[in-house]
Amino acid sequence: EVRLVESGGGEVHPGESLRLSCAASGITFSAYDMSWIRQAPGKGLEWVSRINPTGTGTQYSASLEGRFTVSRDNTKNTLYLQMNSLKVEDTAVYYCATNKMGRLWADYIPPSDGYWGQGTQVTVST
């Protein structure tokens, strides 16, 4: 059984930072592209970032303005998202996800029958 479990969300003030984690099991994690996807209240899914299997290739939504950094530790089967200078508009549920082929690209949201975590809530408020 494939499991992706996010953690690290919470409530912070604008300008603060959070680091999200996604622990993977049931897949050969080191062979998979991984992505972060978010969903703001009342809105659709938004692609945030993608990282290749070795961690040497990353892509980000232009809307993030360089504030987020994706990384991975294949020895721990864990994906990370470092989020700095958080804004109110970053408030969302954040998901880690991939598809069954393990091949992703920029702006691509994995299908619902891919592999998704349950999400972690990030709330940025004044």
XYZ file of C-alpha atoms in Angstrom:
126
model
C 0.000 0.000 0.000
C 1.326 3.406 -0.970
C 1.178 6.007 1.758
C 2.117 9.670 1.650
C 1.805 11.419 5.000
C 2.269 15.180 5.257
C 3.118 17.008 8.446
C 4.410 20.354 9.615
C 1.461 22.580 8.880
C 0.137 25.101 11.347
C -0.907 28.679 11.916
C 1.655 31.436 11.522
C 1.807 35.186 10.999
C 2.773 36.847 7.713
C 6.521 36.832 7.182
C 7.118 33.693 9.207
C 8.317 30.306 7.979
C 7.195 26.698 8.031
C 8.725 23.460 6.794
C 6.400 20.768 5.555
C 7.369 17.108 5.356
C 5.919 14.219 3.410
C 6.871 10.701 4.470
C 6.468 8.086 1.757
C 6.084 4.341 1.993
C 5.011 1.582 -0.377
C 6.886 3.043 -3.364
C 10.520 3.173 -4.407
C 10.652 6.801 -3.353
C 14.049 7.474 -4.900
C 12.675 6.627 -8.353
C 9.773 9.058 -8.299
C 9.374 12.693 -9.251
C 7.385 14.333 -6.455
C 5.245 17.427 -6.320
C 3.578 19.758 -3.870
C 0.043 20.847 -4.653
C -2.112 23.223 -2.612
C -5.769 24.107 -2.346
C -6.842 27.422 -0.886
C -10.280 27.781 0.709
C -12.970 27.794 -1.960
C -10.485 27.384 -4.800
C -9.183 24.607 -7.016
C -5.947 22.697 -6.837
C -2.816 24.736 -7.549
C 0.549 23.272 -8.556
C 3.336 24.537 -6.294
C 6.535 22.665 -7.048
C 8.165 19.588 -8.524
C 11.418 17.778 -7.749
C 13.152 15.030 -9.715
C 14.163 11.701 -8.152
C 17.696 12.738 -7.237
C 16.744 16.172 -5.995
C 18.977 17.887 -8.525
C 16.105 19.312 -10.558
C 13.379 21.515 -9.133
C 10.612 23.674 -10.551
C 8.322 26.207 -8.899
C 5.198 28.152 -9.598
C 6.140 31.675 -10.633
C 3.581 32.994 -8.150
C 5.821 31.914 -5.250
C 8.423 34.558 -6.100
C 11.283 32.380 -4.839
C 9.978 32.043 -1.286
C 9.618 28.246 -1.247
C 12.258 25.523 -1.583
C 11.533 21.873 -2.285
C 13.993 19.169 -1.288
C 14.098 15.484 -0.510
C 16.038 12.972 1.550
C 15.895 9.636 -0.216
C 17.559 7.903 2.729
C 14.522 8.856 4.796
C 11.931 8.548 2.008
C 10.878 12.098 2.825
C 9.965 15.146 0.769
C 10.186 18.659 2.190
C 8.854 22.124 1.420
C 10.549 25.034 3.132
C 8.224 28.018 3.046
C 9.628 31.426 3.923
C 8.118 34.910 4.025
C 4.661 33.433 4.184
C 1.734 35.518 3.024
C -1.963 35.391 3.860
C -2.591 34.129 0.324
C -0.442 31.054 1.039
C -3.209 29.791 3.307
C -4.202 26.386 1.935
C -4.143 22.663 2.431
C -0.821 21.404 1.108
C -0.545 17.972 -0.476
C 2.387 15.919 -1.686
C 1.556 13.865 -4.734
C 2.876 11.907 -7.663
C 1.466 9.710 -10.384
C 1.866 5.976 -10.856
C 4.565 6.456 -13.459
C 6.542 8.728 -11.172
C 7.106 11.229 -13.950
C 5.894 14.780 -13.447
C 6.419 18.174 -15.047
C 5.785 21.830 -14.296
C 2.162 22.859 -13.760
C 1.056 19.222 -13.820
C -1.374 18.078 -11.153
C -1.355 14.292 -10.703
C -4.670 12.570 -11.321
C -6.881 11.493 -8.467
C -5.886 7.867 -9.023
C -2.240 8.759 -8.501
C -0.625 8.895 -5.089
C -1.727 11.668 -2.754
C -1.299 12.407 0.920
C -4.120 13.521 3.159
C -2.851 17.089 3.246
C -1.645 19.434 5.946
C -3.280 22.785 6.729
C -1.220 25.957 6.540
C -2.903 29.091 7.829
C -1.241 32.485 7.578
C -3.129 35.184 9.433
C -2.522 38.566 11.005
